[in-house]
Amino acid sequence: MKSSGFPHLWNVCLAFDPLRSPYYKVVFFWWKNSDPDCINYKTEIYDSETSSLTLSEFDSCNPRDECILWGLAQGAGMFWKGSFYWCNLKGLIAYFDVDRELVGVVPLLSSASANGDVVKSFNIAEYGGHFYLIERDWDVDPFGCNRFCIFEMDSADYSWIAKGQVDVRLNPYAGSPCSSTFLPRYHYILFIIEKEDEKESTEVVLLTKESSVLSYDLKDMSFKKIYDLSAQQEFDSFYAEFHQYIESLACV
């Protein structure tokens, strides 16, 4: 790609869903900054089924790319149902459809564009095949997220379904953080459990700033303490990042 004038490799993403196919694709994002008002990028796609590397051509100089470039700077993006998704802190979600090699934008959540005194930020997550948008409300303290609002995407029309909210100020196990310096900086949602029975409630599992792992029932609005990590001295004190464990016999 250097010969094409795109000298910088911005990120590499793996598109692999063992439930759909034993084959995978690797997407390479190359970029150049030739215009102060537009950062151009191109993608190359490696297909393991054909052992081929092809260049995808589409116009990357438009507003939706601010979201993609911001997301690529943070990581590889979230792969869901054939597309990579990126979300910026303002709630704008863009995606790259790997098979069709198209870029698109998901309709913005109405509350994301609303003006108000509450500071909000957004991120996306996939748990058990479900696509979630997580809206955070912050206190005056920039590290004091006090509420998570959870929405699930309807893949049929990209609309949002409200699942519920978690108000961490109601956590009965909050107390005062222990003296250990090995504490997370924020509250983190670890994963979301959707029950198979529609009558059962959805549960949210989160890690608190006090290093407690809690589950929260969205229907009963009740907390349950699962585990205390405060005594784990090797625990990262500043940031926490978690990845889902998925059993698979596929070999990549």
mmCIF file of C-alpha atoms in Angstrom:
data_model
loop_
_atom_site.group_PDB
_atom_site.id
_atom_site.type_symbol
_atom_site.label_atom_id
_atom_site.label_comp_id
_atom_site.label_asym_id
_atom_site.label_seq_id
_atom_site.Cartn_x
_atom_site.Cartn_y
_atom_site.Cartn_z
ATOM 1 C CA MET A 1 0.000 0.000 0.000
ATOM 2 C CA LYS A 2 2.965 2.332 0.339
ATOM 3 C CA SER A 3 3.201 2.353 -3.438
ATOM 4 C CA SER A 4 -0.410 3.597 -3.522
ATOM 5 C CA GLY A 5 0.404 6.593 -1.365
ATOM 6 C CA PHE A 6 -1.088 5.128 1.822
ATOM 7 C CA PRO A 7 2.051 4.627 3.922
ATOM 8 C CA HIS A 8 0.585 4.045 7.407
ATOM 9 C CA LEU A 9 -1.007 0.834 8.671
ATOM 10 C CA TRP A 10 -3.678 2.100 11.080
ATOM 11 C CA ASN A 11 -5.085 -1.196 12.340
ATOM 12 C CA VAL A 12 -5.698 -4.860 11.545
ATOM 13 C CA CYS A 13 -9.050 -6.557 12.267
ATOM 14 C CA LEU A 14 -10.004 -10.231 12.240
ATOM 15 C CA ALA A 15 -13.440 -11.148 10.868
ATOM 16 C CA PHE A 16 -14.215 -14.662 12.054
ATOM 17 C CA ASP A 17 -17.448 -16.297 13.137
ATOM 18 C CA PRO A 18 -17.086 -20.087 13.535
ATOM 19 C CA LEU A 19 -20.875 -20.449 13.603
ATOM 20 C CA ARG A 20 -21.088 -19.084 10.054
ATOM 21 C CA SER A 21 -17.980 -20.421 8.355
ATOM 22 C CA PRO A 22 -14.626 -22.096 9.079
ATOM 23 C CA TYR A 23 -12.964 -19.406 6.963
ATOM 24 C CA TYR A 24 -11.933 -15.969 8.110
ATOM 25 C CA LYS A 25 -10.958 -12.586 6.710
ATOM 26 C CA VAL A 26 -8.316 -10.132 7.852
ATOM 27 C CA VAL A 27 -8.959 -6.442 7.168
ATOM 28 C CA PHE A 28 -5.999 -4.058 6.939
ATOM 29 C CA PHE A 29 -6.745 -0.340 7.353
ATOM 30 C CA TRP A 30 -4.190 1.932 5.643
ATOM 31 C CA TRP A 31 -4.329 5.710 5.886
ATOM 32 C CA LYS A 32 -2.741 8.969 4.806
ATOM 33 C CA ASN A 33 -3.312 12.538 5.921
ATOM 34 C CA SER A 34 -3.059 14.502 2.698
ATOM 35 C CA ASP A 35 -5.871 16.960 3.442
ATOM 36 C CA PRO A 36 -6.270 18.811 6.783
ATOM 37 C CA ASP A 37 -10.053 18.410 6.499
ATOM 38 C CA CYS A 38 -10.045 14.749 5.522
ATOM 39 C CA ILE A 39 -8.029 11.723 6.612
ATOM 40 C CA ASN A 40 -8.179 9.225 3.755
ATOM 41 C CA TYR A 41 -7.936 5.501 4.337
ATOM 42 C CA LYS A 42 -8.180 2.345 2.272
ATOM 43 C CA THR A 43 -8.686 -1.270 3.219
ATOM 44 C CA GLU A 44 -7.097 -4.476 2.042
ATOM 45 C CA ILE A 45 -8.883 -7.744 2.774
ATOM 46 C CA TYR A 46 -7.267 -11.148 3.052
ATOM 47 C CA ASP A 47 -9.663 -14.075 2.492
ATOM 48 C CA SER A 48 -8.518 -17.418 3.934
ATOM 49 C CA GLU A 49 -10.948 -19.347 1.697
ATOM 50 C CA THR A 50 -9.286 -18.131 -1.506
ATOM 51 C CA SER A 51 -5.892 -17.196 0.011
ATOM 52 C CA SER A 52 -6.221 -13.850 -1.776
ATOM 53 C CA LEU A 53 -5.518 -10.244 -0.799
ATOM 54 C CA THR A 54 -7.699 -7.620 -2.471
ATOM 55 C CA LEU A 55 -8.012 -3.850 -2.247
ATOM 56 C CA SER A 56 -11.422 -2.443 -1.372
ATOM 57 C CA GLU A 57 -12.307 0.865 -2.995
ATOM 58 C CA PHE A 58 -14.724 3.335 -1.451
ATOM 59 C CA ASP A 59 -14.706 7.053 -0.665
ATOM 60 C CA SER A 60 -13.432 7.472 2.876
ATOM 61 C CA CYS A 61 -13.605 11.268 3.056
ATOM 62 C CA ASN A 62 -16.913 11.906 4.773
ATOM 63 C CA PRO A 63 -18.172 12.598 8.352
ATOM 64 C CA ARG A 64 -18.793 8.982 9.289
ATOM 65 C CA ASP A 65 -15.061 8.279 9.103
ATOM 66 C CA GLU A 66 -14.382 10.372 12.194
ATOM 67 C CA CYS A 67 -16.063 7.576 14.115
ATOM 68 C CA ILE A 68 -14.173 4.789 12.359
ATOM 69 C CA LEU A 69 -10.783 6.445 12.737
ATOM 70 C CA TRP A 70 -11.458 7.217 16.395
ATOM 71 C CA GLY A 71 -12.486 3.602 16.944
ATOM 72 C CA LEU A 72 -9.487 2.195 15.097
ATOM 73 C CA ALA A 73 -7.226 4.240 17.351
ATOM 74 C CA GLN A 74 -8.816 2.505 20.359
ATOM 75 C CA GLY A 75 -8.834 -1.043 19.028
ATOM 76 C CA ALA A 76 -9.950 -3.436 16.333
ATOM 77 C CA GLY A 77 -13.659 -2.712 16.575
ATOM 78 C CA MET A 78 -16.508 -5.031 17.478
ATOM 79 C CA PHE A 79 -17.308 -7.781 14.955
ATOM 80 C CA TRP A 80 -21.001 -8.660 14.792
ATOM 81 C CA LYS A 81 -22.987 -10.438 12.054
ATOM 82 C CA GLY A 82 -20.478 -9.796 9.288
ATOM 83 C CA SER A 83 -19.535 -6.203 10.091
ATOM 84 C CA PHE A 84 -17.099 -4.287 12.263
ATOM 85 C CA TYR A 85 -18.634 -1.573 14.424
ATOM 86 C CA TRP A 86 -17.067 1.450 16.074
ATOM 87 C CA CYS A 87 -18.670 3.922 18.469
ATOM 88 C CA ASN A 88 -17.272 7.270 19.543
ATOM 89 C CA LEU A 89 -17.957 8.847 22.937
ATOM 90 C CA LYS A 90 -20.843 10.873 21.468
ATOM 91 C CA GLY A 91 -22.792 7.769 20.490
ATOM 92 C CA LEU A 92 -22.137 7.852 16.742
ATOM 93 C CA ILE A 93 -21.780 4.298 15.409
ATOM 94 C CA ALA A 94 -20.270 3.475 12.040
ATOM 95 C CA TYR A 95 -19.711 0.047 10.539
ATOM 96 C CA PHE A 96 -17.766 -1.688 7.788
ATOM 97 C CA ASP A 97 -19.550 -4.611 6.106
ATOM 98 C CA VAL A 98 -16.726 -7.033 5.319
ATOM 99 C CA ASP A 99 -18.522 -9.148 2.685
ATOM 100 C CA ARG A 100 -20.071 -6.244 0.772
ATOM 101 C CA GLU A 101 -17.140 -3.894 1.506
ATOM 102 C CA LEU A 102 -19.471 -1.049 2.426
ATOM 103 C CA VAL A 103 -19.359 1.620 5.120
ATOM 104 C CA GLY A 104 -22.524 2.766 6.874
ATOM 105 C CA VAL A 105 -23.835 4.604 9.914
ATOM 106 C CA VAL A 106 -26.279 3.329 12.552
ATOM 107 C CA PRO A 107 -29.097 5.780 13.458
ATOM 108 C CA LEU A 108 -28.116 7.830 16.477
ATOM 109 C CA LEU A 109 -29.828 7.101 19.775
ATOM 110 C CA SER A 110 -32.201 9.998 20.498
ATOM 111 C CA SER A 111 -30.722 10.710 23.941
ATOM 112 C CA ALA A 112 -27.240 10.921 22.430
ATOM 113 C CA SER A 113 -28.132 14.104 20.584
ATOM 114 C CA ALA A 114 -30.181 15.635 23.415
ATOM 115 C CA ASN A 115 -28.813 18.643 25.211
ATOM 116 C CA GLY A 116 -28.688 18.631 28.982
ATOM 117 C CA ASP A 117 -26.610 19.180 32.053
ATOM 118 C CA VAL A 118 -25.736 15.503 32.454
ATOM 119 C CA VAL A 119 -22.460 14.477 30.841
ATOM 120 C CA LYS A 120 -22.889 11.293 28.819
ATOM 121 C CA SER A 121 -20.565 8.906 27.031
ATOM 122 C CA PHE A 122 -21.257 5.804 24.974
ATOM 123 C CA ASN A 123 -19.724 2.481 24.099
ATOM 124 C CA ILE A 124 -20.874 -0.720 22.401
ATOM 125 C CA ALA A 125 -20.598 -4.376 23.384
ATOM 126 C CA GLU A 126 -21.637 -7.798 22.129
ATOM 127 C CA TYR A 127 -22.682 -10.548 24.525
ATOM 128 C CA GLY A 128 -24.220 -13.865 23.498
ATOM 129 C CA GLY A 129 -24.980 -12.639 19.987
ATOM 130 C CA HIS A 130 -26.755 -9.481 21.201
ATOM 131 C CA PHE A 131 -25.588 -5.973 20.243
ATOM 132 C CA TYR A 132 -25.739 -3.430 23.065
ATOM 133 C CA LEU A 133 -25.245 0.305 23.284
ATOM 134 C CA ILE A 134 -24.276 1.412 26.786
ATOM 135 C CA GLU A 135 -24.940 5.002 27.765
ATOM 136 C CA ARG A 136 -23.078 6.324 30.819
ATOM 137 C CA ASP A 137 -24.135 9.261 32.972
ATOM 138 C CA TRP A 138 -21.293 10.945 34.830
ATOM 139 C CA ASP A 139 -21.100 12.899 38.071
ATOM 140 C CA VAL A 140 -19.192 16.144 38.440
ATOM 141 C CA ASP A 141 -16.268 13.890 39.293
ATOM 142 C CA PRO A 142 -14.982 12.909 35.817
ATOM 143 C CA PHE A 143 -14.358 9.366 37.058
ATOM 144 C CA GLY A 144 -17.701 8.960 38.795
ATOM 145 C CA CYS A 145 -20.065 7.230 36.381
ATOM 146 C CA ASN A 146 -23.298 6.874 38.337
ATOM 147 C CA ARG A 147 -25.675 5.196 35.875
ATOM 148 C CA PHE A 148 -25.603 2.818 32.917
ATOM 149 C CA CYS A 149 -28.527 2.845 30.479
ATOM 150 C CA ILE A 150 -28.566 -0.264 28.291
ATOM 151 C CA PHE A 151 -30.102 -0.506 24.814
ATOM 152 C CA GLU A 152 -30.211 -3.471 22.450
ATOM 153 C CA MET A 153 -30.098 -3.113 18.685
ATOM 154 C CA ASP A 154 -32.836 -4.618 16.520
ATOM 155 C CA SER A 155 -30.813 -5.817 13.533
ATOM 156 C CA ALA A 156 -33.905 -5.718 11.283
ATOM 157 C CA ASP A 157 -34.062 -1.924 11.189
ATOM 158 C CA TYR A 158 -31.154 -0.708 13.388
ATOM 159 C CA SER A 159 -33.595 0.613 15.981
ATOM 160 C CA TRP A 160 -32.849 0.640 19.711
ATOM 161 C CA ILE A 161 -34.780 -1.225 22.399
ATOM 162 C CA ALA A 162 -34.370 -0.003 25.978
ATOM 163 C CA LYS A 163 -33.379 -2.889 28.265
ATOM 164 C CA GLY A 164 -33.068 -1.019 31.544
ATOM 165 C CA GLN A 165 -30.598 0.892 33.637
ATOM 166 C CA VAL A 166 -28.134 0.284 36.454
ATOM 167 C CA ASP A 167 -27.785 3.049 39.042
ATOM 168 C CA VAL A 168 -24.553 2.271 40.850
ATOM 169 C CA ARG A 169 -25.383 4.822 43.564
ATOM 170 C CA LEU A 170 -27.903 2.273 44.872
ATOM 171 C CA ASN A 171 -25.253 -0.418 45.278
ATOM 172 C CA PRO A 172 -25.579 -1.675 48.888
ATOM 173 C CA TYR A 173 -22.039 -3.093 48.782
ATOM 174 C CA ALA A 174 -20.335 0.170 47.829
ATOM 175 C CA GLY A 175 -18.841 1.190 51.166
ATOM 176 C CA SER A 176 -15.413 2.796 51.129
ATOM 177 C CA PRO A 177 -12.657 1.454 48.896
ATOM 178 C CA CYS A 178 -10.035 -0.500 50.800
ATOM 179 C CA SER A 179 -6.534 0.853 51.231
ATOM 180 C CA SER A 180 -5.105 -1.277 48.432
ATOM 181 C CA THR A 181 -3.809 0.688 45.475
ATOM 182 C CA PHE A 182 -4.857 -2.111 43.116
ATOM 183 C CA LEU A 183 -8.311 -0.783 42.331
ATOM 184 C CA PRO A 184 -10.044 -0.130 38.997
ATOM 185 C CA ARG A 185 -10.568 3.480 38.029
ATOM 186 C CA TYR A 186 -14.157 3.179 36.812
ATOM 187 C CA HIS A 187 -17.190 0.950 37.078
ATOM 188 C CA TYR A 188 -17.098 -1.593 34.234
ATOM 189 C CA ILE A 189 -19.820 -3.733 32.730
ATOM 190 C CA LEU A 190 -18.224 -7.166 32.311
ATOM 191 C CA PHE A 191 -21.066 -8.828 30.442
ATOM 192 C CA ILE A 192 -24.855 -8.982 30.065
ATOM 193 C CA ILE A 193 -26.812 -12.213 30.476
ATOM 194 C CA GLU A 194 -30.015 -12.617 28.482
ATOM 195 C CA LYS A 195 -32.249 -15.355 29.900
ATOM 196 C CA GLU A 196 -33.798 -17.784 27.417
ATOM 197 C CA ASP A 197 -37.182 -17.531 29.100
ATOM 198 C CA GLU A 198 -38.772 -14.184 28.171
ATOM 199 C CA LYS A 199 -40.362 -14.026 31.630
ATOM 200 C CA GLU A 200 -36.947 -14.018 33.269
ATOM 201 C CA SER A 201 -34.984 -10.836 33.692
ATOM 202 C CA THR A 202 -31.744 -9.712 32.087
ATOM 203 C CA GLU A 203 -28.743 -9.601 34.396
ATOM 204 C CA VAL A 204 -25.796 -7.219 34.193
ATOM 205 C CA VAL A 205 -22.468 -8.242 35.705
ATOM 206 C CA LEU A 206 -20.174 -5.361 36.594
ATOM 207 C CA LEU A 207 -16.933 -4.577 38.348
ATOM 208 C CA THR A 208 -17.138 -1.678 40.793
ATOM 209 C CA LYS A 209 -14.501 0.863 41.748
ATOM 210 C CA GLU A 210 -14.224 -1.013 45.044
ATOM 211 C CA SER A 211 -13.097 -4.133 43.114
ATOM 212 C CA SER A 212 -16.311 -6.051 43.756
ATOM 213 C CA VAL A 213 -17.941 -8.157 41.042
ATOM 214 C CA LEU A 214 -21.709 -7.699 41.247
ATOM 215 C CA SER A 215 -24.712 -8.887 39.314
ATOM 216 C CA TYR A 216 -27.715 -6.616 38.838
ATOM 217 C CA ASP A 217 -31.183 -7.848 37.924
ATOM 218 C CA LEU A 218 -32.821 -5.307 35.588
ATOM 219 C CA LYS A 219 -36.311 -6.534 36.469
ATOM 220 C CA ASP A 220 -36.005 -6.772 40.248
ATOM 221 C CA MET A 221 -33.520 -3.865 40.396
ATOM 222 C CA SER A 222 -31.453 -5.797 42.916
ATOM 223 C CA PHE A 223 -27.706 -6.234 43.393
ATOM 224 C CA LYS A 224 -25.929 -9.453 44.341
ATOM 225 C CA LYS A 225 -22.266 -9.694 45.264
ATOM 226 C CA ILE A 226 -20.404 -12.422 43.368
ATOM 227 C CA TYR A 227 -16.749 -11.930 44.207
ATOM 228 C CA ASP A 228 -14.326 -9.531 45.903
ATOM 229 C CA LEU A 229 -11.139 -8.744 43.970
ATOM 230 C CA SER A 230 -9.744 -6.142 46.353
ATOM 231 C CA ALA A 231 -7.273 -8.617 47.863
ATOM 232 C CA GLN A 232 -5.787 -9.531 44.474
ATOM 233 C CA GLN A 233 -2.534 -7.586 44.522
ATOM 234 C CA GLU A 234 -1.780 -8.280 40.876
ATOM 235 C CA PHE A 235 -4.998 -6.554 39.801
ATOM 236 C CA ASP A 236 -4.514 -3.526 37.527
ATOM 237 C CA SER A 237 -5.120 -0.355 39.502
ATOM 238 C CA PHE A 238 -5.807 1.990 36.616
ATOM 239 C CA TYR A 239 -7.649 0.392 33.726
ATOM 240 C CA ALA A 240 -9.439 -2.888 33.285
ATOM 241 C CA GLU A 241 -10.132 -4.676 30.019
ATOM 242 C CA PHE A 242 -12.078 -7.906 29.708
ATOM 243 C CA HIS A 243 -12.560 -10.366 26.864
ATOM 244 C CA GLN A 244 -15.178 -13.035 26.413
ATOM 245 C CA TYR A 245 -14.121 -16.660 26.491
ATOM 246 C CA ILE A 246 -15.599 -18.559 23.561
ATOM 247 C CA GLU A 247 -15.131 -22.307 23.165
ATOM 248 C CA SER A 248 -14.293 -23.319 19.611
ATOM 249 C CA LEU A 249 -12.656 -26.221 17.799
ATOM 250 C CA ALA A 250 -11.802 -23.954 14.858
ATOM 251 C CA CYS A 251 -8.142 -23.304 14.141
ATOM 252 C CA VAL A 252 -7.117 -19.874 12.860
#
